[in-house]
Amino acid sequence: MQDFEQQLRDALARKEQPPYFEAKVLAATRRQPKPVFLRWAFATASALLIAAGIWTDHRAGIQAKEQLELALRVTVTELGKVQRTVRASTEEE
Amino acid sequence: MIKLALITCLSLAPLGAQELKIPASLDRLAAKATEVVDVTMDANLLQLAGRFLSDKNPDDAQVKKLIEGLKGIYVRSFEFAKQGEYQDSDVEPVRAQLHTPAWSRIVGVRSQKSNENSEVYVKTGNGKIGGLAILVTEPKQLTIVSIEGSIDPDQLGQLGGHFGIPKIDTRKETGHGKDE
Amino acid sequence: MPTAGAATEANVECPPNMTFAELLRANQSMVFSLAYHFLRDRGAAEEVAQDVFLRLHGKLDDLADSRHVVFWLRKVTSHRCIDYARKRGSQFTIALDDTSEPSVASQPGDPLLNRRLQQLIAALPEKPRMVMVLRYQEDLTPEEISEVLEMPVRTVKSHLHRSLAMLREKIERSMGDIR
């Protein structure tokens, strides 16, 4: 039973949010009215983020790379299917 | 086969450079699909991904070279539990765009046995490939791939065997004119 | 061995008085993942997760301190997901990129089994499904789940017990014996 529970933990391991998620939420909050002190806190946090130079988000980059690999995988797989379909079609004639 | 068709197409100079737009209406198929691949990568995201590809890793370097001239990669793939979950009319907006002078179909084949229809299009201009589109319709799967920008399909084929990408069968085609 | 996605001590207890941006960064994975594993739809998960954080943004003044935020996030996310699923009806999408591929970073365990379990969990009714996700994604105890879902502990334990038995049986039938 413990192994099965571990399998469940594996299956439900956290999934990463899209790379743009954080920026999207922060952008949406800017459209929300908020108390003055929170604006100050947010402005400070933003300034710190910019100062630290972390707009180039390491995680976002890794996720972009994974998305790229996925896209290429599908592309090459489908091209392979096309090749096989062509071959099968040729053999049918 | 694909290479021969490509060489033929490069000699054409169709007008315009229309990008393939994957209609948002296709997204509603996601609700019916058991598996969905949805990748939207514009030039910025591709550039970001490229920064995380290492020149020292041969696989990464290969991909980096492939994406150098790309402006976008868009993939929508839907797998369904049963047939009939999507119609030709769902795909028609995509086909309509591909049947314009900017695009040339280099492969179009239907397998009667499996009822699959596979089409590959390229967009050419100034003797270069400016885009690649793949449209595969199967009874329980629909896949659309659109790659914008300068792409070398040979480089795509060379990715096979890396990143978990299956190798494309590179058996040489024999004879001309039988494959389409 | 926890994977990159597992619940960590750092996320369970946030330092006090974090800013919204810091709270977002610290908890976005947890919120998105809860929504994703429950709804099995990336777009819907994103929508719910964003909604939860926007609510948090408006509510930050009312929350005692950052340490209560995690509990609040789990609670609101859970309830939002259940509401969302009920409105939408029982349709699920499973993203293909969930299936393990050699180049994709770390999903532990057997990919085929993972996928099958995810599908089976997604087919559970809403409350037992959320109980399972909270238990096995977040490693919450039945007592903690009871507080998050505002459900008696006995009901939580019953959901866990029945769901585990059903999942085991279905997995054994479809994939052979598991230990």
CSV table of C-alpha atoms in Angstrom, one decimal:
chain,number,residue,atom,x,y,z
A,1,MET,CA,0.0,0.0,0.0
A,2,GLN,CA,2.9,2.4,0.7
A,3,ASP,CA,4.3,1.8,-2.8
A,4,PHE,CA,0.9,2.6,-4.2
A,5,GLU,CA,0.6,5.8,-2.2
A,6,GLN,CA,4.1,6.8,-3.5
A,7,GLN,CA,2.9,6.1,-7.0
A,8,LEU,CA,0.0,8.4,-6.4
A,9,ARG,CA,2.4,11.1,-5.1
A,10,ASP,CA,4.4,10.6,-8.3
A,11,ALA,CA,1.4,10.9,-10.5
A,12,LEU,CA,0.2,14.0,-8.6
A,13,ALA,CA,3.6,15.7,-8.4
A,14,ARG,CA,3.3,19.4,-8.9
A,15,LYS,CA,3.1,20.7,-12.4
A,16,GLU,CA,4.7,24.0,-13.3
A,17,GLN,CA,2.6,26.9,-14.3
A,18,PRO,CA,3.1,28.5,-17.7
A,19,PRO,CA,6.2,30.7,-17.9
A,20,TYR,CA,4.1,33.9,-18.4
A,21,PHE,CA,1.8,33.2,-15.5
A,22,GLU,CA,3.4,35.4,-12.9
A,23,ALA,CA,3.7,38.3,-15.3
A,24,LYS,CA,0.1,37.9,-16.3
A,25,VAL,CA,-1.2,37.9,-12.8
A,26,LEU,CA,0.9,40.9,-11.8
A,27,ALA,CA,-0.4,42.7,-14.9
A,28,ALA,CA,-3.9,41.9,-13.9
A,29,THR,CA,-3.4,43.2,-10.4
A,30,ARG,CA,-2.3,46.5,-11.8
A,31,ARG,CA,-5.7,46.9,-13.3
A,32,GLN,CA,-7.3,46.2,-9.9
A,33,PRO,CA,-7.7,49.2,-7.6
A,34,LYS,CA,-5.6,48.6,-4.5
A,35,PRO,CA,-4.8,50.3,-1.3
A,36,VAL,CA,-2.0,52.9,-1.3
A,37,PHE,CA,0.3,51.0,1.0
A,38,LEU,CA,0.0,47.9,-1.2
A,39,ARG,CA,0.9,49.9,-4.2
A,40,TRP,CA,3.9,51.1,-2.4
A,41,ALA,CA,4.8,47.5,-1.4
A,42,PHE,CA,4.3,46.4,-5.0
A,43,ALA,CA,6.4,49.2,-6.4
A,44,THR,CA,9.2,48.3,-4.0
A,45,ALA,CA,9.0,44.7,-4.9
A,46,SER,CA,9.1,45.6,-8.6
A,47,ALA,CA,12.0,47.8,-8.1
A,48,LEU,CA,13.9,45.1,-6.2
A,49,LEU,CA,13.1,42.6,-9.0
A,50,ILE,CA,14.3,44.9,-11.7
A,51,ALA,CA,17.4,45.9,-9.6
A,52,ALA,CA,18.2,42.2,-9.1
A,53,GLY,CA,18.0,41.7,-12.9
A,54,ILE,CA,15.7,38.7,-12.6
A,55,TRP,CA,13.4,39.6,-15.5
A,56,THR,CA,15.4,36.9,-17.3
A,57,ASP,CA,13.7,34.2,-15.4
A,58,HIS,CA,15.6,31.0,-15.3
A,59,ARG,CA,12.5,28.9,-14.8
A,60,ALA,CA,10.7,30.6,-17.7
A,61,GLY,CA,13.6,29.8,-19.9
A,62,ILE,CA,13.7,26.2,-19.0
A,63,GLN,CA,9.9,25.9,-19.6
A,64,ALA,CA,10.3,27.6,-23.0
A,65,LYS,CA,13.0,25.1,-23.9
A,66,GLU,CA,10.7,22.3,-22.8
A,67,GLN,CA,7.8,23.7,-24.9
A,68,LEU,CA,10.2,23.9,-27.9
A,69,GLU,CA,11.2,20.3,-27.5
A,70,LEU,CA,7.6,19.2,-27.2
A,71,ALA,CA,6.7,21.2,-30.4
A,72,LEU,CA,9.7,19.7,-32.3
A,73,ARG,CA,8.8,16.2,-31.0
A,74,VAL,CA,5.3,16.5,-32.3
A,75,THR,CA,6.5,18.0,-35.6
A,76,VAL,CA,9.0,15.2,-36.3
A,77,THR,CA,6.6,12.5,-35.2
A,78,GLU,CA,3.9,13.8,-37.6
A,79,LEU,CA,6.4,14.1,-40.4
A,80,GLY,CA,7.3,10.5,-39.7
A,81,LYS,CA,3.6,9.5,-39.9
A,82,VAL,CA,3.4,11.4,-43.2
A,83,GLN,CA,6.3,9.4,-44.6
A,84,ARG,CA,4.7,6.1,-43.5
A,85,THR,CA,1.4,7.1,-44.9
A,86,VAL,CA,3.0,7.9,-48.2
A,87,ARG,CA,4.8,4.6,-48.2
A,88,ALA,CA,1.6,2.7,-47.3
A,89,SER,CA,-0.3,4.5,-50.0
A,90,THR,CA,2.4,3.6,-52.5
A,91,GLU,CA,2.2,0.0,-51.5
A,92,GLU,CA,-1.6,0.0,-51.7
A,93,GLU,CA,-1.3,1.0,-55.4
B,1,MET,CA,10.3,12.5,-51.4
B,2,ILE,CA,9.8,15.5,-49.3
B,3,LYS,CA,13.2,16.8,-50.3
B,4,LEU,CA,12.5,16.5,-54.0
B,5,ALA,CA,9.2,18.3,-53.6
B,6,LEU,CA,10.9,21.1,-51.7
B,7,ILE,CA,13.6,21.6,-54.4
B,8,THR,CA,10.8,21.9,-56.9
B,9,CYS,CA,9.0,24.5,-54.7
B,10,LEU,CA,12.0,26.6,-54.1
B,11,SER,CA,12.0,27.5,-57.8
B,12,LEU,CA,8.5,29.0,-57.4
B,13,ALA,CA,8.0,32.6,-56.3
B,14,PRO,CA,4.5,32.9,-55.0
B,15,LEU,CA,3.2,36.2,-54.0
B,16,GLY,CA,2.6,37.3,-50.4
B,17,ALA,CA,3.9,35.9,-47.1
B,18,GLN,CA,0.7,35.1,-45.2
B,19,GLU,CA,1.3,33.5,-41.8
B,20,LEU,CA,-0.9,30.5,-41.0
B,21,LYS,CA,-3.3,31.5,-38.3
B,22,ILE,CA,-4.6,28.6,-36.2
B,23,PRO,CA,-8.2,29.6,-35.5
B,24,ALA,CA,-9.2,30.1,-31.9
B,25,SER,CA,-12.3,28.1,-32.7
B,26,LEU,CA,-10.2,24.9,-32.6
B,27,ASP,CA,-9.6,25.4,-28.9
B,28,ARG,CA,-13.1,24.2,-28.2
B,29,LEU,CA,-12.0,20.8,-29.4
B,30,ALA,CA,-9.9,20.6,-26.3
B,31,ALA,CA,-13.0,20.1,-24.2
B,32,LYS,CA,-13.7,16.9,-26.1
B,33,ALA,CA,-10.2,15.6,-26.4
B,34,THR,CA,-8.5,13.2,-24.1
B,35,GLU,CA,-5.1,14.6,-24.8
B,36,VAL,CA,-4.1,18.0,-26.0
B,37,VAL,CA,-0.9,19.5,-27.1
B,38,ASP,CA,-1.0,23.2,-27.3
B,39,VAL,CA,2.2,25.0,-28.0
B,40,THR,CA,2.4,28.7,-29.0
B,41,MET,CA,5.9,30.0,-29.3
B,42,ASP,CA,6.5,33.4,-30.9
B,43,ALA,CA,9.9,34.8,-31.7
B,44,ASN,CA,10.4,36.1,-28.2
B,45,LEU,CA,9.7,32.7,-26.6
B,46,LEU,CA,11.9,31.0,-29.2
B,47,GLN,CA,14.7,33.4,-28.4
B,48,LEU,CA,14.2,32.7,-24.7
B,49,ALA,CA,14.3,29.0,-25.3
B,50,GLY,CA,17.4,29.4,-27.4
B,51,ARG,CA,19.2,31.1,-24.5
B,52,PHE,CA,18.8,27.9,-22.5
B,53,LEU,CA,20.2,25.7,-25.2
B,54,SER,CA,23.8,25.0,-24.7
B,55,ASP,CA,26.3,25.3,-27.5
B,56,LYS,CA,28.4,22.7,-25.7
B,57,ASN,CA,25.6,20.0,-25.9
B,58,PRO,CA,25.4,18.6,-29.4
B,59,ASP,CA,21.7,18.1,-29.2
B,60,ASP,CA,21.0,21.5,-27.9
B,61,ALA,CA,23.3,23.0,-30.5
B,62,GLN,CA,21.4,21.2,-33.3
B,63,VAL,CA,18.1,22.6,-32.1
B,64,LYS,CA,19.6,26.1,-31.6
B,65,LYS,CA,20.7,26.0,-35.2
B,66,LEU,CA,17.3,24.9,-36.4
B,67,ILE,CA,15.4,27.7,-34.6
B,68,GLU,CA,17.8,30.4,-35.6
B,69,GLY,CA,15.7,31.7,-38.5
B,70,LEU,CA,12.3,30.9,-36.9
B,71,LYS,CA,9.7,33.4,-36.1
B,72,GLY,CA,7.2,31.1,-34.5
B,73,ILE,CA,6.2,27.5,-33.8
B,74,TYR,CA,2.5,26.7,-33.2
B,75,VAL,CA,1.2,23.2,-32.5
B,76,ARG,CA,-2.3,22.1,-31.8
B,77,SER,CA,-2.8,18.4,-31.4
B,78,PHE,CA,-6.0,16.8,-30.2
B,79,GLU,CA,-6.5,13.1,-29.5
B,80,PHE,CA,-10.0,11.9,-28.9
B,81,ALA,CA,-11.5,8.8,-27.3
B,82,LYS,CA,-13.7,8.1,-30.3
B,83,GLN,CA,-14.2,9.0,-33.9
B,84,GLY,CA,-16.4,11.8,-35.0
B,85,GLU,CA,-15.4,14.3,-32.3
B,86,TYR,CA,-14.3,16.8,-34.9
B,87,GLN,CA,-15.5,17.6,-38.4
B,88,ASP,CA,-14.0,18.7,-41.7
B,89,SER,CA,-15.5,22.1,-41.1
B,90,ASP,CA,-13.3,22.5,-38.0
B,91,VAL,CA,-10.2,22.1,-40.2
B,92,GLU,CA,-11.5,24.0,-43.1
B,93,PRO,CA,-10.4,27.5,-41.9
B,94,VAL,CA,-6.8,26.1,-41.8
B,95,ARG,CA,-7.0,24.5,-45.2
B,96,ALA,CA,-8.5,27.6,-46.7
B,97,GLN,CA,-5.4,29.6,-45.6
B,98,LEU,CA,-3.1,26.9,-47.0
B,99,HIS,CA,-4.9,27.0,-50.4
B,100,THR,CA,-3.6,30.5,-51.1
B,101,PRO,CA,-0.7,31.4,-53.4
B,102,ALA,CA,1.7,31.9,-50.5
B,103,TRP,CA,1.6,28.2,-49.7
B,104,SER,CA,2.5,25.2,-51.8
B,105,ARG,CA,1.4,21.7,-51.0
B,106,ILE,CA,4.4,19.3,-51.2
B,107,VAL,CA,2.7,16.2,-49.8
B,108,GLY,CA,-0.9,15.3,-49.9
B,109,VAL,CA,-1.8,11.7,-49.3
B,110,ARG,CA,-4.7,9.8,-47.9
B,111,SER,CA,-4.5,6.3,-46.6
B,112,GLN,CA,-7.7,4.4,-47.4
B,113,LYS,CA,-6.8,1.7,-44.9
B,114,SER,CA,-6.5,3.9,-41.9
B,115,ASN,CA,-8.6,6.8,-43.2
B,116,GLU,CA,-5.7,9.2,-42.5
B,117,ASN,CA,-5.1,12.3,-44.5
B,118,SER,CA,-1.7,13.9,-44.3
B,119,GLU,CA,-0.6,17.2,-45.9
B,120,VAL,CA,2.6,19.1,-45.8
B,121,TYR,CA,2.8,22.7,-47.1
B,122,VAL,CA,5.7,25.1,-47.4
B,123,LYS,CA,5.6,28.8,-47.8
B,124,THR,CA,8.2,30.1,-50.1
B,125,GLY,CA,9.4,33.5,-51.1
B,126,ASN,CA,12.6,34.7,-52.8
B,127,GLY,CA,13.6,31.1,-53.3
B,128,LYS,CA,13.6,30.3,-49.6
B,129,ILE,CA,11.3,28.4,-47.4
B,130,GLY,CA,9.6,30.8,-45.1
B,131,GLY,CA,7.3,28.4,-43.3
B,132,LEU,CA,6.2,24.8,-42.9
B,133,ALA,CA,2.7,23.6,-42.2
B,134,ILE,CA,1.7,20.0,-41.4
B,135,LEU,CA,-2.0,19.0,-41.3
B,136,VAL,CA,-2.7,15.4,-40.3
B,137,THR,CA,-6.3,14.2,-39.8
B,138,GLU,CA,-7.0,10.8,-38.4
B,139,PRO,CA,-10.2,9.4,-37.2
B,140,LYS,CA,-9.3,10.0,-33.5
B,141,GLN,CA,-6.6,12.6,-33.8
B,142,LEU,CA,-6.1,16.0,-35.4
B,143,THR,CA,-2.7,17.7,-35.6
B,144,ILE,CA,-1.8,21.0,-37.0
B,145,VAL,CA,1.8,22.3,-36.9
B,146,SER,CA,2.8,25.7,-38.2
B,147,ILE,CA,6.4,26.7,-38.3
B,148,GLU,CA,7.1,30.3,-39.4
B,149,GLY,CA,10.4,31.5,-40.6
B,150,SER,CA,13.3,30.0,-42.4
B,151,ILE,CA,13.5,26.3,-41.8
B,152,ASP,CA,15.5,23.4,-43.2
B,153,PRO,CA,13.4,20.3,-43.1
B,154,ASP,CA,16.6,18.2,-43.3
B,155,GLN,CA,17.6,19.6,-40.0
B,156,LEU,CA,14.2,18.6,-38.6
B,157,GLY,CA,14.8,15.1,-39.7
B,158,GLN,CA,18.2,15.0,-38.0
B,159,LEU,CA,16.6,15.7,-34.7
B,160,GLY,CA,15.2,12.1,-34.8
B,161,GLY,CA,16.8,10.0,-32.1
B,162,HIS,CA,17.3,12.9,-29.7
B,163,PHE,CA,15.2,14.6,-27.0
B,164,GLY,CA,12.9,11.5,-27.1
B,165,ILE,CA,12.1,12.3,-30.7
B,166,PRO,CA,11.6,9.2,-32.8
B,167,LYS,CA,13.8,8.8,-35.8
B,168,ILE,CA,12.1,9.4,-39.1
B,169,ASP,CA,12.4,6.4,-41.3
B,170,THR,CA,15.0,7.6,-43.8
B,171,ARG,CA,14.7,4.7,-46.2
B,172,LYS,CA,15.2,6.3,-49.7
B,173,GLU,CA,12.1,6.6,-51.8
B,174,THR,CA,12.4,4.9,-55.2
B,175,GLY,CA,10.7,6.1,-58.3
B,176,HIS,CA,9.2,9.5,-59.0
B,177,GLY,CA,5.6,10.6,-59.0
B,178,LYS,CA,4.2,7.7,-57.1
B,179,ASP,CA,4.2,9.4,-53.7
B,180,GLU,CA,1.5,11.9,-54.2
C,1,MET,CA,12.6,11.8,-2.5
C,2,PRO,CA,10.6,14.9,-3.3
C,3,THR,CA,10.7,16.1,-6.9
C,4,ALA,CA,10.8,19.7,-8.0
C,5,GLY,CA,7.0,19.7,-7.8
C,6,ALA,CA,6.5,18.2,-4.3
C,7,ALA,CA,5.2,20.2,-1.4
C,8,THR,CA,8.1,21.6,0.5
C,9,GLU,CA,8.5,23.1,4.0
C,10,ALA,CA,9.3,26.4,2.4
C,11,ASN,CA,5.9,26.6,0.8
C,12,VAL,CA,4.0,25.3,3.8
C,13,GLU,CA,5.2,28.0,6.0
C,14,CYS,CA,5.8,31.4,4.4
C,15,PRO,CA,7.8,34.0,6.3
C,16,PRO,CA,5.5,36.6,7.7
C,17,ASN,CA,4.6,39.8,5.8
C,18,MET,CA,5.6,38.8,2.4
C,19,THR,CA,4.6,41.1,-0.5
C,20,PHE,CA,2.0,40.0,-3.0
C,21,ALA,CA,4.6,39.4,-5.6
C,22,GLU,CA,6.6,37.3,-3.2
C,23,LEU,CA,3.5,35.3,-2.2
C,24,LEU,CA,2.7,34.8,-5.9
C,25,ARG,CA,6.1,33.5,-6.7
C,26,ALA,CA,6.2,31.3,-3.7
C,27,ASN,CA,2.8,29.7,-4.2
C,28,GLN,CA,1.9,29.8,-7.9
C,29,SER,CA,3.2,26.3,-8.5
C,30,MET,CA,1.1,24.9,-5.7
C,31,VAL,CA,-2.1,26.7,-6.8
C,32,PHE,CA,-1.7,26.0,-10.5
C,33,SER,CA,-0.9,22.4,-9.8
C,34,LEU,CA,-3.9,21.9,-7.5
C,35,ALA,CA,-6.1,23.3,-10.2
C,36,TYR,CA,-4.4,21.4,-13.0
C,37,HIS,CA,-4.6,18.0,-11.3
C,38,PHE,CA,-8.2,18.6,-10.4
C,39,LEU,CA,-9.4,20.0,-13.7
C,40,ARG,CA,-6.9,18.3,-16.0
C,41,ASP,CA,-7.1,21.3,-18.3
C,42,ARG,CA,-4.2,23.7,-18.5
C,43,GLY,CA,-6.3,26.6,-19.7
C,44,ALA,CA,-8.9,26.1,-17.0
C,45,ALA,CA,-6.2,25.7,-14.4
C,46,GLU,CA,-4.6,28.9,-15.4
C,47,GLU,CA,-7.9,30.7,-15.3
C,48,VAL,CA,-8.7,29.4,-11.8
C,49,ALA,CA,-5.2,30.0,-10.5
C,50,GLN,CA,-5.2,33.6,-11.8
C,51,ASP,CA,-8.6,34.2,-10.3
C,52,VAL,CA,-7.4,32.9,-6.9
C,53,PHE,CA,-4.4,35.2,-6.9
C,54,LEU,CA,-6.5,38.2,-7.9
C,55,ARG,CA,-8.7,37.4,-5.0
C,56,LEU,CA,-5.7,37.1,-2.8
C,57,HIS,CA,-4.5,40.5,-4.0
C,58,GLY,CA,-7.8,42.1,-2.9
C,59,LYS,CA,-7.8,40.2,0.4
C,60,LEU,CA,-4.3,40.6,1.6
C,61,ASP,CA,-5.2,43.2,4.2
C,62,ASP,CA,-7.6,40.8,5.8
C,63,LEU,CA,-5.2,38.0,6.1
C,64,ALA,CA,-3.4,38.0,9.4
C,65,ASP,CA,0.0,37.3,7.9
C,66,SER,CA,1.7,35.4,5.2
C,67,ARG,CA,1.6,32.2,7.2
C,68,HIS,CA,-2.1,32.0,6.9
C,69,VAL,CA,-2.0,32.7,3.2
C,70,VAL,CA,-1.0,29.2,2.2
C,71,PHE,CA,-4.0,27.8,4.0
C,72,TRP,CA,-6.2,30.4,2.4
C,73,LEU,CA,-4.9,29.7,-1.0
C,74,ARG,CA,-5.4,26.0,-0.7
C,75,LYS,CA,-9.0,26.5,0.6
C,76,VAL,CA,-10.0,29.0,-2.1
C,77,THR,CA,-8.3,27.1,-4.9
C,78,SER,CA,-10.1,23.9,-3.8
C,79,HIS,CA,-13.5,25.5,-3.6
C,80,ARG,CA,-13.0,27.4,-6.9
C,81,CYS,CA,-12.0,24.2,-8.7
C,82,ILE,CA,-15.0,22.3,-7.4
C,83,ASP,CA,-17.3,25.2,-8.5
C,84,TYR,CA,-15.6,25.4,-11.8
C,85,ALA,CA,-15.9,21.7,-12.5
C,86,ARG,CA,-19.6,21.6,-11.5
C,87,LYS,CA,-20.4,24.5,-13.8
C,88,ARG,CA,-18.5,22.9,-16.7
C,89,GLY,CA,-19.7,19.4,-16.3
C,90,SER,CA,-17.6,16.2,-16.4
C,91,GLN,CA,-15.3,16.9,-19.3
C,92,PHE,CA,-11.6,16.6,-19.0
C,93,THR,CA,-8.6,17.2,-21.1
C,94,ILE,CA,-5.3,15.7,-20.4
C,95,ALA,CA,-2.3,17.6,-21.7
C,96,LEU,CA,0.0,15.4,-23.8
C,97,ASP,CA,3.0,17.0,-22.3
C,98,ASP,CA,2.1,15.3,-19.0
C,99,THR,CA,3.4,12.1,-20.5
C,100,SER,CA,7.0,11.6,-19.6
C,101,GLU,CA,9.5,12.2,-22.3
C,102,PRO,CA,13.2,11.8,-21.7
C,103,SER,CA,14.0,15.4,-22.3
C,104,VAL,CA,11.2,16.9,-20.1
C,105,ALA,CA,12.4,17.6,-16.6
C,106,SER,CA,11.5,15.2,-13.8
C,107,GLN,CA,8.1,13.5,-13.6
C,108,PRO,CA,9.0,10.7,-11.3
C,109,GLY,CA,7.7,7.1,-11.5
C,110,ASP,CA,6.3,5.1,-14.4
C,111,PRO,CA,4.9,7.5,-17.0
C,112,LEU,CA,2.3,5.1,-18.2
C,113,LEU,CA,1.1,4.4,-14.6
C,114,ASN,CA,1.2,8.1,-13.8
C,115,ARG,CA,-1.0,8.9,-16.7
C,116,ARG,CA,-3.4,6.1,-15.9
C,117,LEU,CA,-3.7,7.3,-12.3
C,118,GLN,CA,-4.2,10.9,-13.3
C,119,GLN,CA,-7.1,9.8,-15.6
C,120,LEU,CA,-8.7,7.7,-12.9
C,121,ILE,CA,-8.4,10.5,-10.3
C,122,ALA,CA,-9.8,12.9,-12.8
C,123,ALA,CA,-12.9,10.7,-13.1
C,124,LEU,CA,-13.7,10.8,-9.4
C,125,PRO,CA,-16.5,12.9,-8.2
C,126,GLU,CA,-15.4,16.4,-7.2
C,127,LYS,CA,-15.1,16.1,-3.5
C,128,PRO,CA,-13.2,12.8,-3.3
C,129,ARG,CA,-11.0,14.0,-6.2
C,130,MET,CA,-10.0,17.1,-4.3
C,131,VAL,CA,-9.4,15.1,-1.2
C,132,MET,CA,-7.0,12.9,-3.2
C,133,VAL,CA,-5.2,15.8,-4.8
C,134,LEU,CA,-4.7,17.5,-1.5
C,135,ARG,CA,-3.5,14.3,0.1
C,136,TYR,CA,-1.1,13.2,-2.5
C,137,GLN,CA,0.1,16.5,-4.1
C,138,GLU,CA,0.3,18.5,-0.9
C,139,ASP,CA,0.8,15.7,1.6
C,140,LEU,CA,-1.9,17.1,3.8
C,141,THR,CA,-3.2,15.0,6.7
C,142,PRO,CA,-6.9,14.2,6.8
C,143,GLU,CA,-7.3,16.8,9.6
C,144,GLU,CA,-5.7,19.5,7.4
C,145,ILE,CA,-7.9,18.4,4.4
C,146,SER,CA,-10.9,18.6,6.6
C,147,GLU,CA,-10.1,22.2,7.5
C,148,VAL,CA,-9.4,23.2,3.9
C,149,LEU,CA,-12.5,21.6,2.5
C,150,GLU,CA,-14.7,22.3,5.5
C,151,MET,CA,-15.6,18.7,5.7
C,152,PRO,CA,-15.8,16.3,8.7
C,153,VAL,CA,-12.6,14.4,9.2
C,154,ARG,CA,-14.5,11.1,9.1
C,155,THR,CA,-15.8,12.1,5.6
C,156,VAL,CA,-12.3,12.9,4.4
C,157,LYS,CA,-11.1,9.5,5.6
C,158,SER,CA,-14.0,7.7,4.0
C,159,HIS,CA,-13.3,9.4,0.7
C,160,LEU,CA,-9.6,8.5,0.9
C,161,HIS,CA,-10.3,4.9,1.8
C,162,ARG,CA,-12.9,4.4,-1.0
C,163,SER,CA,-10.9,6.2,-3.6
C,164,LEU,CA,-7.7,4.3,-2.8
C,165,ALA,CA,-9.5,1.0,-3.0
C,166,MET,CA,-11.2,1.9,-6.3
C,167,LEU,CA,-7.9,3.1,-7.8
C,168,ARG,CA,-6.0,0.1,-6.8
C,169,GLU,CA,-8.6,-2.2,-8.2
C,170,LYS,CA,-8.8,-0.4,-11.5
C,171,ILE,CA,-5.0,-0.1,-11.8
C,172,GLU,CA,-4.6,-3.8,-11.1
C,173,ARG,CA,-7.2,-4.7,-13.7
C,174,SER,CA,-5.7,-2.4,-16.4
C,175,MET,CA,-2.0,-2.8,-15.7
C,176,GLY,CA,-1.4,-5.9,-13.7
C,177,ASP,CA,-0.5,-6.3,-10.1
C,178,ILE,CA,1.2,-3.5,-8.2
C,179,ARG,CA,2.7,-3.8,-4.9
